[in-house]
Structure formats: C-alpha cells, structure tokens
mmCIF file of C-alpha atoms in Angstrom:
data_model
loop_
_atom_site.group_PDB
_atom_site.id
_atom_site.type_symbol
_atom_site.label_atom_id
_atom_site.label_comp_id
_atom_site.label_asym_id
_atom_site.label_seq_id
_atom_site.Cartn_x
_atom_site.Cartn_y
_atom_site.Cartn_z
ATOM 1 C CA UNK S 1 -1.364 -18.213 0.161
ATOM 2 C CA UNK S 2 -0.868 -16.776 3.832
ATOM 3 C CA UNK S 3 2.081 -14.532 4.857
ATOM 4 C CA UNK S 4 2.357 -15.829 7.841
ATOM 5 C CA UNK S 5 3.186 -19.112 6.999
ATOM 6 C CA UNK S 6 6.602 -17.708 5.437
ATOM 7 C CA UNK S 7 6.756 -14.985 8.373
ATOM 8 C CA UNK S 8 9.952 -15.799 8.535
ATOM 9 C CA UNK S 9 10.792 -15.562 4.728
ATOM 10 C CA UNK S 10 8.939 -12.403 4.439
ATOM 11 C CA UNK S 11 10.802 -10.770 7.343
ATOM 12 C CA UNK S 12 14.103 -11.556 5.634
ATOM 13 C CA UNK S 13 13.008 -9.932 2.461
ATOM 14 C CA UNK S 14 11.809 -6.523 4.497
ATOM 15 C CA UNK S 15 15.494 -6.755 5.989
ATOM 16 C CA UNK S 16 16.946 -6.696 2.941
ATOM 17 C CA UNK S 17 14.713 -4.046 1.440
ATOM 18 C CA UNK S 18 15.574 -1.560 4.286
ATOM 19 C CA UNK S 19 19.444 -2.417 3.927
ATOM 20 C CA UNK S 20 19.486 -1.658 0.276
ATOM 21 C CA UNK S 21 17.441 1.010 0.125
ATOM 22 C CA UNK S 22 17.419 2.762 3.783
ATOM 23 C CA UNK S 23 13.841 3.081 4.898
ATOM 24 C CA UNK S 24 11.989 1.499 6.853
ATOM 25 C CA UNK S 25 9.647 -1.530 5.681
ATOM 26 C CA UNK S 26 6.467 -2.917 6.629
ATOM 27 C CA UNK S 27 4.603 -5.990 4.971
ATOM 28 C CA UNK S 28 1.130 -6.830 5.892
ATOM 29 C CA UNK S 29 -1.586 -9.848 4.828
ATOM 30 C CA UNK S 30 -4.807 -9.116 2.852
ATOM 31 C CA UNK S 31 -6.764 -9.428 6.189
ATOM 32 C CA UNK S 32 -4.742 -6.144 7.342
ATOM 33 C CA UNK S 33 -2.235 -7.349 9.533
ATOM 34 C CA UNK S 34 1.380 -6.714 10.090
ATOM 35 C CA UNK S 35 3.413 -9.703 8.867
ATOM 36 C CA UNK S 36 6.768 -8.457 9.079
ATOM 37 C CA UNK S 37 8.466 -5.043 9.612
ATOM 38 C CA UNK S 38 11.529 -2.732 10.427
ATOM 39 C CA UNK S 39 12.310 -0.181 12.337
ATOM 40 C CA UNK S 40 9.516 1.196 14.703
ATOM 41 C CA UNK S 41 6.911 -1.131 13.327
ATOM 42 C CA UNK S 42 9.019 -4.100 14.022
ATOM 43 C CA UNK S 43 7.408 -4.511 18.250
ATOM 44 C CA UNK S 44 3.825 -4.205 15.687
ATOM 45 C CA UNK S 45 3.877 -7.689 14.332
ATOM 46 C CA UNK S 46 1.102 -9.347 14.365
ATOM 47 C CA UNK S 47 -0.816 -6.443 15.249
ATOM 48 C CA UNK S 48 -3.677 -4.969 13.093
ATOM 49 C CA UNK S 49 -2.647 -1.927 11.158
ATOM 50 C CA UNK S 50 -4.650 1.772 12.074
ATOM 51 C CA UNK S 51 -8.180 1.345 11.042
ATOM 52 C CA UNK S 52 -8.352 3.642 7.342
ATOM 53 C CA UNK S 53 -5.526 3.379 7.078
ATOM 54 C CA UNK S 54 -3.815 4.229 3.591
ATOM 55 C CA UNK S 55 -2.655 1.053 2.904
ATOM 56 C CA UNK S 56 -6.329 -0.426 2.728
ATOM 57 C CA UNK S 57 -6.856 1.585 0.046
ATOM 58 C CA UNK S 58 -4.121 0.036 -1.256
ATOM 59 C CA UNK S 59 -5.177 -3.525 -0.959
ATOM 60 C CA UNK S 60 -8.724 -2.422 -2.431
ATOM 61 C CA UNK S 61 -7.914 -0.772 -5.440
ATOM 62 C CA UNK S 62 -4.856 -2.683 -5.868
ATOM 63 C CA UNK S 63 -3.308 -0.030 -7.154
ATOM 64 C CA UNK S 64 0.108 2.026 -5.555
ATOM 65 C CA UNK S 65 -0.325 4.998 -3.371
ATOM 66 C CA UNK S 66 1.975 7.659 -2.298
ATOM 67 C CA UNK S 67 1.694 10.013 1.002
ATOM 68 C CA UNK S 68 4.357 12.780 0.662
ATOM 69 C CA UNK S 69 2.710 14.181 3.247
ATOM 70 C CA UNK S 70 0.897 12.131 6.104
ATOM 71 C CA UNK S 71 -1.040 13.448 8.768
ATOM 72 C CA UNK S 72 -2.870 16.058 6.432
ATOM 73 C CA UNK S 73 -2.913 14.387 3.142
ATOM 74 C CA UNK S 74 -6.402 13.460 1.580
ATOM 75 C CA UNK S 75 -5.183 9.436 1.610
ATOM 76 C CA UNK S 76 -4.928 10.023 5.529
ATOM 77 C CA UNK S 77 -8.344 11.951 6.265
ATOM 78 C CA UNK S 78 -10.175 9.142 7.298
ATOM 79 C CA UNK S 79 -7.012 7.358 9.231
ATOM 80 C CA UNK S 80 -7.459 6.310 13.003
ATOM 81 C CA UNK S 81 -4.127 7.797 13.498
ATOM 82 C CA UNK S 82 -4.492 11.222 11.664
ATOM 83 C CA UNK S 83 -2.758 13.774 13.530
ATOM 84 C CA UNK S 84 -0.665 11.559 15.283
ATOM 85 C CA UNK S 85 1.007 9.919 12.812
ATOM 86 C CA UNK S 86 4.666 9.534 13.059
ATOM 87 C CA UNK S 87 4.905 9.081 9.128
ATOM 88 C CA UNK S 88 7.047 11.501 7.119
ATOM 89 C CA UNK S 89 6.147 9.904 3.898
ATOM 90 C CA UNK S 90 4.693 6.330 2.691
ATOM 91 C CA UNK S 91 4.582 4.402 -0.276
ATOM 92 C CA UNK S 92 2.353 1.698 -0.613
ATOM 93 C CA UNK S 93 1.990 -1.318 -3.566
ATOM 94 C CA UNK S 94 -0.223 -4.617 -3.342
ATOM 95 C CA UNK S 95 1.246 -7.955 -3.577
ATOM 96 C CA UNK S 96 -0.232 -10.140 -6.451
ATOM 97 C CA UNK S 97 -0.318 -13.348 -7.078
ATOM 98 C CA UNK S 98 -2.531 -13.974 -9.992
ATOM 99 C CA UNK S 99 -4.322 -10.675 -9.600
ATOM 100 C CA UNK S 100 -5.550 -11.870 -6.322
ATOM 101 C CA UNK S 101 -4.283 -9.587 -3.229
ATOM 102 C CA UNK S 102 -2.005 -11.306 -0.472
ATOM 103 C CA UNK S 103 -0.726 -8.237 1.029
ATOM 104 C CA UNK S 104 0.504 -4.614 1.073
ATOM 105 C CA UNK S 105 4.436 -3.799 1.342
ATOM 106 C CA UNK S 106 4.897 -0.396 2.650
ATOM 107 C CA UNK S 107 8.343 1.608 2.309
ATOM 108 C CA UNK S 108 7.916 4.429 5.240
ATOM 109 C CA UNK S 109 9.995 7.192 5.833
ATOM 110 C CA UNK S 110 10.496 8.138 9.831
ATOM 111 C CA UNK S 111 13.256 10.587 9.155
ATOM 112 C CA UNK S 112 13.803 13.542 7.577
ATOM 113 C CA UNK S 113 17.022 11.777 6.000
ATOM 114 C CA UNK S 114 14.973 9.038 4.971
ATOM 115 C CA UNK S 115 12.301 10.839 3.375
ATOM 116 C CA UNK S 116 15.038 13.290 1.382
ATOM 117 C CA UNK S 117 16.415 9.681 -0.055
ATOM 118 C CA UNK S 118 12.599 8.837 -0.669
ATOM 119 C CA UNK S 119 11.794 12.148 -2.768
ATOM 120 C CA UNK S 120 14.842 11.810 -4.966
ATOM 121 C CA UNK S 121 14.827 7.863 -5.595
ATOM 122 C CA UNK S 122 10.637 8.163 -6.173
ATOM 123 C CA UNK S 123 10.534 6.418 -9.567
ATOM 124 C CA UNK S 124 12.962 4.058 -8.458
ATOM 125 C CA UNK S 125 10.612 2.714 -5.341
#
C-alpha cells in the first residue's frame, strides 16, 4: 500500500492531528518521502526527508523515537541537517500494516509553545 495514492486522505488526517493536538505534523512513505505535512514542512511534499535523519531509524527498527532535544541529541548525530535543524522536539512512530512498514508520522514541535504542550502531553502522543 502507497501513501501517495491516498495523498489526499493522508493530508486530511495530518490536518486534523495538528488541530487537535497543536503541533505540527509530518507523514512520510517507507521509501523516505514526505507524503503529507503541516506547518513549515507543508512547501516539502514530495520531497525526500534529510538524509539520517531520525525518522529512518524509525522506519528501521520500527519502533517510536523521541528527540527532546534536536540538533545535539545522539538520534540526530549522524543527521544531514545537524546543527541547523529548526526542530525543538520530535516524536516519531512507524505506520503498520501487518507488521510491514508504510510510513513514519512525525509530531514536531517548531515553537517553544508547542514543545511546552509536547513535554506535558508526552504519554498522551
């Protein structure tokens, strides 16, 4: 199952994710690209995510990650953007479908606000 063909479908959901929970919300396909997004990754779709970046580690282990701290964090050392990294915080969880990887949703904090909101609703995301 591609993304893409329900781009539009999976854009709807990451607009409804951000208005519920106020952050901003990227979804990319297991080949690493951006299928649908808010906020400053929104002009991205379509594009290829930052080589390293955190959220392949996501889509290999298929496990959850979370970057309180991007830019110097050990998830972020090998990162194509490291250093430059507009990221205040980043949570990351695979998309499943029969064990089987399709993609990576990412729930991304920009601003401070937003990553306050992120810290005390953690166990909720």
């Amino acid at each position: 199952m591609s993304l893409f063909r329900i781009q539009n479908s999976v854009q709807e959901v990451a607009e409804a994710i951000e208005a519920v929970l106020n952050v901003d919300v990227t979804i990319i396909d297991e080949n690493m690209y951006r299928v649908a997004a808010t906020g400053k990754y929104r002009d991205s779709i379509g594009s290829r995510i930052p080589n390293s970046c955190s959220f392949e580690v996501v889509a290999e282990t298929k496990k959850p990650q979370v970057i309180n701290k991007p830019n110097i964090s050990k998830q972020c050392i090998n990162c194509s953007l490291k250093g430059s990294c507009a990221e205040m915080a980043t949570l990351g969880y695979p998309i499943l479908n029969k064990n089987k990887l399709i993609g990576v949703i990412g729930l991304i904090a920009f601003k401070n606000e937003q990553k306050r909101r992120y810290k005390n609703k953690k166990k909720i995301f």
